[in-house]
PDB file of C-alpha atoms and ligand atoms in Angstrom:
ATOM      1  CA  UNK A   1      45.261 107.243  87.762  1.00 50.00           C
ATOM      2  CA  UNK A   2      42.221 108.270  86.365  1.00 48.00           C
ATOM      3  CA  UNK A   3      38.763 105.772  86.808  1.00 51.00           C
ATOM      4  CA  UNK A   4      37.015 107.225  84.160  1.00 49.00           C
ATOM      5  CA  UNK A   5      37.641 106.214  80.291  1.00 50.00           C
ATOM      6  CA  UNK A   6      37.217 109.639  79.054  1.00 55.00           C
ATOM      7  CA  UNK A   7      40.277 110.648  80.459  1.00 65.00           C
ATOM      8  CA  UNK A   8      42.356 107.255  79.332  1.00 65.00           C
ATOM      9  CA  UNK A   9      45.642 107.768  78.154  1.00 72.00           C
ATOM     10  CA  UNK A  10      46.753 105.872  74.954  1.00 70.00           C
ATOM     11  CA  UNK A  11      48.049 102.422  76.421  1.00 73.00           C
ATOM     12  CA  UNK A  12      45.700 102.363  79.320  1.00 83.00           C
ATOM     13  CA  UNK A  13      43.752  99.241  79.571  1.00 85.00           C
ATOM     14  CA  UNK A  14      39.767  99.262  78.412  1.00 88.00           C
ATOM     15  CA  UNK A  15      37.589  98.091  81.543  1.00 88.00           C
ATOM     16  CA  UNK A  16      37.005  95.267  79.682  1.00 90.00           C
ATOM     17  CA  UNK A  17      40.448  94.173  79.003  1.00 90.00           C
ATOM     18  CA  UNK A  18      40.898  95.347  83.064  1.00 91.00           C
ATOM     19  CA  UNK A  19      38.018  92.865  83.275  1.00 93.00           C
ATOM     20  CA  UNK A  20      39.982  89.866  81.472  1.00 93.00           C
ATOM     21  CA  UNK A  21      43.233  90.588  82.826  1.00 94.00           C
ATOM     22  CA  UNK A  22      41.604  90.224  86.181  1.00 95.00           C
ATOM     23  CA  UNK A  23      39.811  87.096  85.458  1.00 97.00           C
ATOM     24  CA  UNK A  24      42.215  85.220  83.655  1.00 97.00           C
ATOM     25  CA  UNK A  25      44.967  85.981  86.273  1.00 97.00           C
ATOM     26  CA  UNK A  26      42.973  84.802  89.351  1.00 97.00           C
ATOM     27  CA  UNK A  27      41.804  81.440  87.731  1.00 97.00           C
ATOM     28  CA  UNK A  28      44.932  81.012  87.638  1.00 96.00           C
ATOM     29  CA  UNK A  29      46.004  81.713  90.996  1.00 96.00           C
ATOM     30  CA  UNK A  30      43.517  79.871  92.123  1.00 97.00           C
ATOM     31  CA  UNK A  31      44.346  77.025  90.194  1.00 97.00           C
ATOM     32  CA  UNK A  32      48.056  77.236  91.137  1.00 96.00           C
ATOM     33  CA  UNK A  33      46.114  77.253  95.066  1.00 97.00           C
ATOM     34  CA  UNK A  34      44.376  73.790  94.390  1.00 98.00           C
ATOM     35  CA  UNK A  35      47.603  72.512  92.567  1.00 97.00           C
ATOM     36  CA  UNK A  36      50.022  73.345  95.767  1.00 97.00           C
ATOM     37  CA  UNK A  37      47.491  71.777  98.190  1.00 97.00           C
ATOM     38  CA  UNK A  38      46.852  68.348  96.364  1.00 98.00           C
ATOM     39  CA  UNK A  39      50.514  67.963  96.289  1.00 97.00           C
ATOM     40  CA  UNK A  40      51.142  68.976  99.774  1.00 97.00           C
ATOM     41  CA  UNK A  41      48.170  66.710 100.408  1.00 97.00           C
ATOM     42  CA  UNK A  42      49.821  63.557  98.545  1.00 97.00           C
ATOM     43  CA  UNK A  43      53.141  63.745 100.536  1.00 96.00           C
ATOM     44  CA  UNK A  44      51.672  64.649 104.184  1.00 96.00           C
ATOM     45  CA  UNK A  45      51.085  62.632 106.668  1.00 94.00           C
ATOM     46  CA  UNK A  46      47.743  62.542 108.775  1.00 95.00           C
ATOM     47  CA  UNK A  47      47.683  64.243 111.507  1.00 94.00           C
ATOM     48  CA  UNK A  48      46.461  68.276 112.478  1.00 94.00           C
ATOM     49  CA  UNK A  49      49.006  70.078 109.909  1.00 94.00           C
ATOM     50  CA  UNK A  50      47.384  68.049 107.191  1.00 96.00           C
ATOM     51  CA  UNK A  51      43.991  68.518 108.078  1.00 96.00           C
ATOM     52  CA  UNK A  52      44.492  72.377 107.689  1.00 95.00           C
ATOM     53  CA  UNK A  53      46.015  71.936 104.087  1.00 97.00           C
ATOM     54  CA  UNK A  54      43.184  70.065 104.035  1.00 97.00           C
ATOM     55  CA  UNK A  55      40.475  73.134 105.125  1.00 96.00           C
ATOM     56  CA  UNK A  56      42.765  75.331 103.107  1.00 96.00           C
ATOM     57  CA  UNK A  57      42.321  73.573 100.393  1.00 97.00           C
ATOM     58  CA  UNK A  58      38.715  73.116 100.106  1.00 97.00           C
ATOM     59  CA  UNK A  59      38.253  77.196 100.162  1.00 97.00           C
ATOM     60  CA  UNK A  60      40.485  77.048  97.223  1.00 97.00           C
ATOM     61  CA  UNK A  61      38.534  74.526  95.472  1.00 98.00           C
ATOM     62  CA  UNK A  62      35.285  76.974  96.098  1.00 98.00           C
ATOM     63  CA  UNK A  63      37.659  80.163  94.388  1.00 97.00           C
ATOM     64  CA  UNK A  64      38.929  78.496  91.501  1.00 98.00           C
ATOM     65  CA  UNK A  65      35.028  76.583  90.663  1.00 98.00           C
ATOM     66  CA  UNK A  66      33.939  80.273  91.120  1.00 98.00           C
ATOM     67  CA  UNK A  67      36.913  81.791  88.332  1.00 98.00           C
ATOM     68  CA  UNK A  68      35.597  78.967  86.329  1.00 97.00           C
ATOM     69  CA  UNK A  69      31.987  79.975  86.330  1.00 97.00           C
ATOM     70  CA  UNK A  70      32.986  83.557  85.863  1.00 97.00           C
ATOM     71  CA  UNK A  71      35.030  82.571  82.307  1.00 97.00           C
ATOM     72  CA  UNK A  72      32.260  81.108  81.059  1.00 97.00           C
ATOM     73  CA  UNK A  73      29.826  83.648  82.270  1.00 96.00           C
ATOM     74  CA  UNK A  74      31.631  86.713  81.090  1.00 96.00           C
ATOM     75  CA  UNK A  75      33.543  84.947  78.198  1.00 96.00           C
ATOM     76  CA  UNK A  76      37.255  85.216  79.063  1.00 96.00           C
ATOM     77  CA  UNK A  77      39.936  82.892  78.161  1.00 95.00           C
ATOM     78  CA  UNK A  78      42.069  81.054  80.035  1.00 96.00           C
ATOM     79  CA  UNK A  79      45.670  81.700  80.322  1.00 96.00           C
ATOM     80  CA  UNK A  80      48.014  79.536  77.880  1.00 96.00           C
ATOM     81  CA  UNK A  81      50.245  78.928  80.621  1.00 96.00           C
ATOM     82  CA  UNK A  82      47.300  77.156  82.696  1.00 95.00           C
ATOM     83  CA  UNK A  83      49.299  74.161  81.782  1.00 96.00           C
ATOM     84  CA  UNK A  84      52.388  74.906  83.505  1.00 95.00           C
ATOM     85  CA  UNK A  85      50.900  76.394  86.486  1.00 95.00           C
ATOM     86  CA  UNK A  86      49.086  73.026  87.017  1.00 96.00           C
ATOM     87  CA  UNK A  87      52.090  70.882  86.937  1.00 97.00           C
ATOM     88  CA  UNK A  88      54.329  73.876  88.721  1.00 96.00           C
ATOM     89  CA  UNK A  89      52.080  74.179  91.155  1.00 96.00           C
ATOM     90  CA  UNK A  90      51.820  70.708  92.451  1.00 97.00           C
ATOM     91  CA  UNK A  91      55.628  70.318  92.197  1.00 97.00           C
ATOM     92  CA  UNK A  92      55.927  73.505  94.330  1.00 97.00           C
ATOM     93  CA  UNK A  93      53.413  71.778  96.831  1.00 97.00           C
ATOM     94  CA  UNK A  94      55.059  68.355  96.867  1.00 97.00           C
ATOM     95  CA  UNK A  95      58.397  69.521  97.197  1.00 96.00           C
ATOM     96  CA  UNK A  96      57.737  71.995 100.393  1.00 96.00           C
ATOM     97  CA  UNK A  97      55.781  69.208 101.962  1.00 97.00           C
ATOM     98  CA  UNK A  98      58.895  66.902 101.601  1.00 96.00           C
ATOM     99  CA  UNK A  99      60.578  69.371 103.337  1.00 95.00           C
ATOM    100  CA  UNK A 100      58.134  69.133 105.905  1.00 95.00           C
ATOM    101  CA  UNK A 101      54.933  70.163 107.658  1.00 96.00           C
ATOM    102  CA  UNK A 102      56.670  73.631 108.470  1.00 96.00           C
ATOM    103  CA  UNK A 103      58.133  74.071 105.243  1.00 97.00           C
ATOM    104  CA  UNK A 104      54.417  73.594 103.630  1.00 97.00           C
ATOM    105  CA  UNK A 105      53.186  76.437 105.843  1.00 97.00           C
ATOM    106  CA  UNK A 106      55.747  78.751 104.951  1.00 97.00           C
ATOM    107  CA  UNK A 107      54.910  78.127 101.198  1.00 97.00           C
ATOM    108  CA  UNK A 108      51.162  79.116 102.352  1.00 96.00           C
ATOM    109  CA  UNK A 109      52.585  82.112 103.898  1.00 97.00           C
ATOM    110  CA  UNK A 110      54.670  83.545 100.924  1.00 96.00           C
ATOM    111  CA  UNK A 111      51.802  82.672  98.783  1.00 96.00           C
ATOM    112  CA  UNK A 112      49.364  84.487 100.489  1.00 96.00           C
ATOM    113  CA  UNK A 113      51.226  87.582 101.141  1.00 95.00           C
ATOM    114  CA  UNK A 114      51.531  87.820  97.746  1.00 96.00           C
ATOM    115  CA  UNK A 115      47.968  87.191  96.768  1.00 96.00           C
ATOM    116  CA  UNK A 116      46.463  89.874  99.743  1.00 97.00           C
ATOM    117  CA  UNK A 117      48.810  92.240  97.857  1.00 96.00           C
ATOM    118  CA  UNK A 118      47.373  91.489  94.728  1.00 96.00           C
ATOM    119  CA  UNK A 119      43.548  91.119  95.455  1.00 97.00           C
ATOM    120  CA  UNK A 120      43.936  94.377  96.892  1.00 96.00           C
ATOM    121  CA  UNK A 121      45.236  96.374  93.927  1.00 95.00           C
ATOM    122  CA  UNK A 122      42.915  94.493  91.883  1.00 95.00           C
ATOM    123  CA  UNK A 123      39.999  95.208  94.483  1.00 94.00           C
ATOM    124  CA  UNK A 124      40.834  98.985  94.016  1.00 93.00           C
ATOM    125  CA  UNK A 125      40.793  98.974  90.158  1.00 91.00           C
ATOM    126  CA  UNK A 126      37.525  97.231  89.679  1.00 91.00           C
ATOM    127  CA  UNK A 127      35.468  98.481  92.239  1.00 90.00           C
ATOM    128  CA  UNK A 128      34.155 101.008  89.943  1.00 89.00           C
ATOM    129  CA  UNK A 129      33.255  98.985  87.278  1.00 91.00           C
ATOM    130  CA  UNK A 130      32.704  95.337  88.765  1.00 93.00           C
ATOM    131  CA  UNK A 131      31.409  96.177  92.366  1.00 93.00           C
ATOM    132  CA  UNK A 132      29.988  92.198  92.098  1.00 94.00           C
ATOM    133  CA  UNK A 133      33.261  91.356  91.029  1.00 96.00           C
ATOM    134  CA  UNK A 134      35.211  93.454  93.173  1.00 95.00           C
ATOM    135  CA  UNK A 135      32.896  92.226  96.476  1.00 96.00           C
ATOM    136  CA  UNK A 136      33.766  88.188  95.235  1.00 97.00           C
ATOM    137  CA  UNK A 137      37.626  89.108  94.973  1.00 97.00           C
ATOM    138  CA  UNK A 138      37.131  90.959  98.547  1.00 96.00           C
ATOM    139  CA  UNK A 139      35.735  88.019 100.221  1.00 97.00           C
ATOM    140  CA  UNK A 140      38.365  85.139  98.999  1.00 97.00           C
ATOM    141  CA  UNK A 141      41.137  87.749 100.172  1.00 97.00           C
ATOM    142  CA  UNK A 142      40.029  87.573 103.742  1.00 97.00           C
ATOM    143  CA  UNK A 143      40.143  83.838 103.340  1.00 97.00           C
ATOM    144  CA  UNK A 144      43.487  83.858 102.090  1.00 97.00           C
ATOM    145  CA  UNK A 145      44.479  86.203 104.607  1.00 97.00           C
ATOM    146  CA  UNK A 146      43.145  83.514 107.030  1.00 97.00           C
ATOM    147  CA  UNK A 147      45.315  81.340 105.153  1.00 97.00           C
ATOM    148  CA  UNK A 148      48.466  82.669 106.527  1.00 97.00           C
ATOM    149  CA  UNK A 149      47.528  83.011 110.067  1.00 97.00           C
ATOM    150  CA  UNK A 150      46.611  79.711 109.749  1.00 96.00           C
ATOM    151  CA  UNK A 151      50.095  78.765 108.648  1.00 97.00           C
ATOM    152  CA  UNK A 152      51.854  81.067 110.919  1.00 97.00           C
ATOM    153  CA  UNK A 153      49.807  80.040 113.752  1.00 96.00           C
ATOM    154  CA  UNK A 154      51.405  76.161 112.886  1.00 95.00           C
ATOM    155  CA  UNK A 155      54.853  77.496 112.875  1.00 95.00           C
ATOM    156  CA  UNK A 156      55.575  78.716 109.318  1.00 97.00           C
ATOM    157  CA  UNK A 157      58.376  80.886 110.972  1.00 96.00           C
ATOM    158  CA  UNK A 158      59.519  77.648 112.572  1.00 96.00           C
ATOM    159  CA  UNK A 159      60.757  76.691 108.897  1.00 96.00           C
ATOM    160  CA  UNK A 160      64.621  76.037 107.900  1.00 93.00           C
ATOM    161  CA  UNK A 161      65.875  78.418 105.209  1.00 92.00           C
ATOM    162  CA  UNK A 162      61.800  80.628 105.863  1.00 96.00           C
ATOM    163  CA  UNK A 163      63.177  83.649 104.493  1.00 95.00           C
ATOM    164  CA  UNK A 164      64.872  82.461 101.604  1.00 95.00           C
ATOM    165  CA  UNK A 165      61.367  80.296 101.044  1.00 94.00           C
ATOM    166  CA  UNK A 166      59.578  83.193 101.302  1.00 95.00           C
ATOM    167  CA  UNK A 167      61.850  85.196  98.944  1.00 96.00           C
ATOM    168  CA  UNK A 168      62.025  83.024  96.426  1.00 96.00           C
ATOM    169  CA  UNK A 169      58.234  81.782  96.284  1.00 96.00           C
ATOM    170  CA  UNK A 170      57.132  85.313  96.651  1.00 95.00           C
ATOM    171  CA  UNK A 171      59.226  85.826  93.688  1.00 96.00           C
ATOM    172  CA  UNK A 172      58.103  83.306  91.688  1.00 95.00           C
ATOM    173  CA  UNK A 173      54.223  83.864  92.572  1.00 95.00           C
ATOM    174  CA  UNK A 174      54.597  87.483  91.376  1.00 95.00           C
ATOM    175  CA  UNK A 175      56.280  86.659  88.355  1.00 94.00           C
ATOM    176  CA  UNK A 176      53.194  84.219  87.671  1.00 95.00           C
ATOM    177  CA  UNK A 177      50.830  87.029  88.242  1.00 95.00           C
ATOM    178  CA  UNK A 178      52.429  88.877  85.663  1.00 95.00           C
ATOM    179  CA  UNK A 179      52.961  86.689  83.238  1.00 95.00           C
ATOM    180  CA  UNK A 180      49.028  85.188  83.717  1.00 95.00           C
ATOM    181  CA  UNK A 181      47.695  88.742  83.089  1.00 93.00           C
ATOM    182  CA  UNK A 182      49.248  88.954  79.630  1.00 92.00           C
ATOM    183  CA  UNK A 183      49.451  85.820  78.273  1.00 94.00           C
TER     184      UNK A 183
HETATM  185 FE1  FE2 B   1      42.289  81.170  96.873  1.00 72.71          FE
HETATM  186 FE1  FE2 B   2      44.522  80.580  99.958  1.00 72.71          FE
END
C-alpha cells in the first residue's frame, strides 16, 4: 500500500484518522492490560507467580498513563466501549486466575501474541508519519514480548485446556482490537 497521501485511494484512511485509530485502540489495550492484572492480582495468592503479574502489571500501568497523556496531547477520543473493556477485562483476569497460576500465564501469553502482532503492523504504518509515536509503540512491544516469556518461562504451556485458552482469548483480543479502532 502506498505511504504517501497523494496516491490514497478513496476509502483509505487520512494519517490523521491512522493517527486516532492508533491511539484510541492502544489505550484501550492497555487499559484491558491493567484491567486483567488487577483481577489476576485480587484472586492470587502471594508467592513468585504473583509477584510477576505484579512486575507485569506495573509496565502496563506506565503504557496505558502514557495512551492517556497522548489523548490529551494530540486530542483523540476514547473508545465508547472503554467501559466494557474495563469490566471485561478484569473478569477475564479474575476468572483465569481462579483457574490458577498457570491458567493466568497462559492468558498473558495469548494476549501478548496478539498485541506483538498488532504493535507491529501498527509500527509499520506510522513510522512514516509518527516516528515519536511509532518509537513509543516499539518500545512497549518489546515489553510485552517480555511479557510472554515471562509467562512461558512460569509454565503457561503447563495450563489445562492452553490451546483452547489461547484460541479463544486470542480471538476475543483481536475482535477487541477491531472493534476499539472503529468505535
Ligand atoms: Fe502494555
Ligand atoms: Fe503486557
Amino acid at each position: 500500500m502506498s505511504k504517501t497521501a497523494t496516491h490514497a485511494l478513496p476509502g483509505d484512511l487520512t494519517p490523521r484518522q491512522r493517527l486516532e485509530r492508533a491511539i484510541r485502540v492502544d489505550h484501550a489495550g492497555e487499559l484491558g492490560a491493567v484491567r486483567i492484572y488487577a483481577g489476576q492480582l485480587a484472586l492470587m495468592e502471594t508467592g513468585p507467580a504473583k509477584d510477576k503479574v505484579r512486575k507485569m502489571a506495573e509496565q502496563e500501568a506506565h503504557h496505558l498513563e502514557t495512551f492517556e497523556a497522548l489523548m490529551t496531547e494530540r486530542r483523540v477520543r476514547p473508545t465508547v466501549l472503554a467501559p466494557v473493556w474495563h469490566v471485561a477485562g478484569w473478569a477475564l483476569g479474575a476468572a483465569t486466575a481462579a483457574m490458577g497460576e498457570k491458567a493466568a500465564m497462559a492468558c498473558t501469553v495469548a494476549v501478548e501474541d496478539v498485541i506483538d502482532e498488532h504493535y507491529q503492523g501498527q509500527a509499520k504504518q506510522l513510522e512514516g508519519t509518527e516516528p515519536e509515536l511509532c518509537a513509543t509503540i516499539e518500545e512497549f512491544r518489546v515489553e510485552e514480548v517480555e511479557h510472554k516469556q515471562m509467562a512461558l518461562n512460569a509454565g503457561a504451556e503447563e495450563a489445562p485446556g492452553y490451546l483452547l485458552m489461547r484460541l479463544g482469548i486470542g480471538a476475543g483480543s483481536r475482535m477487541a482490537i477491531w472493534l476499539s479502532e472503529r468505535v
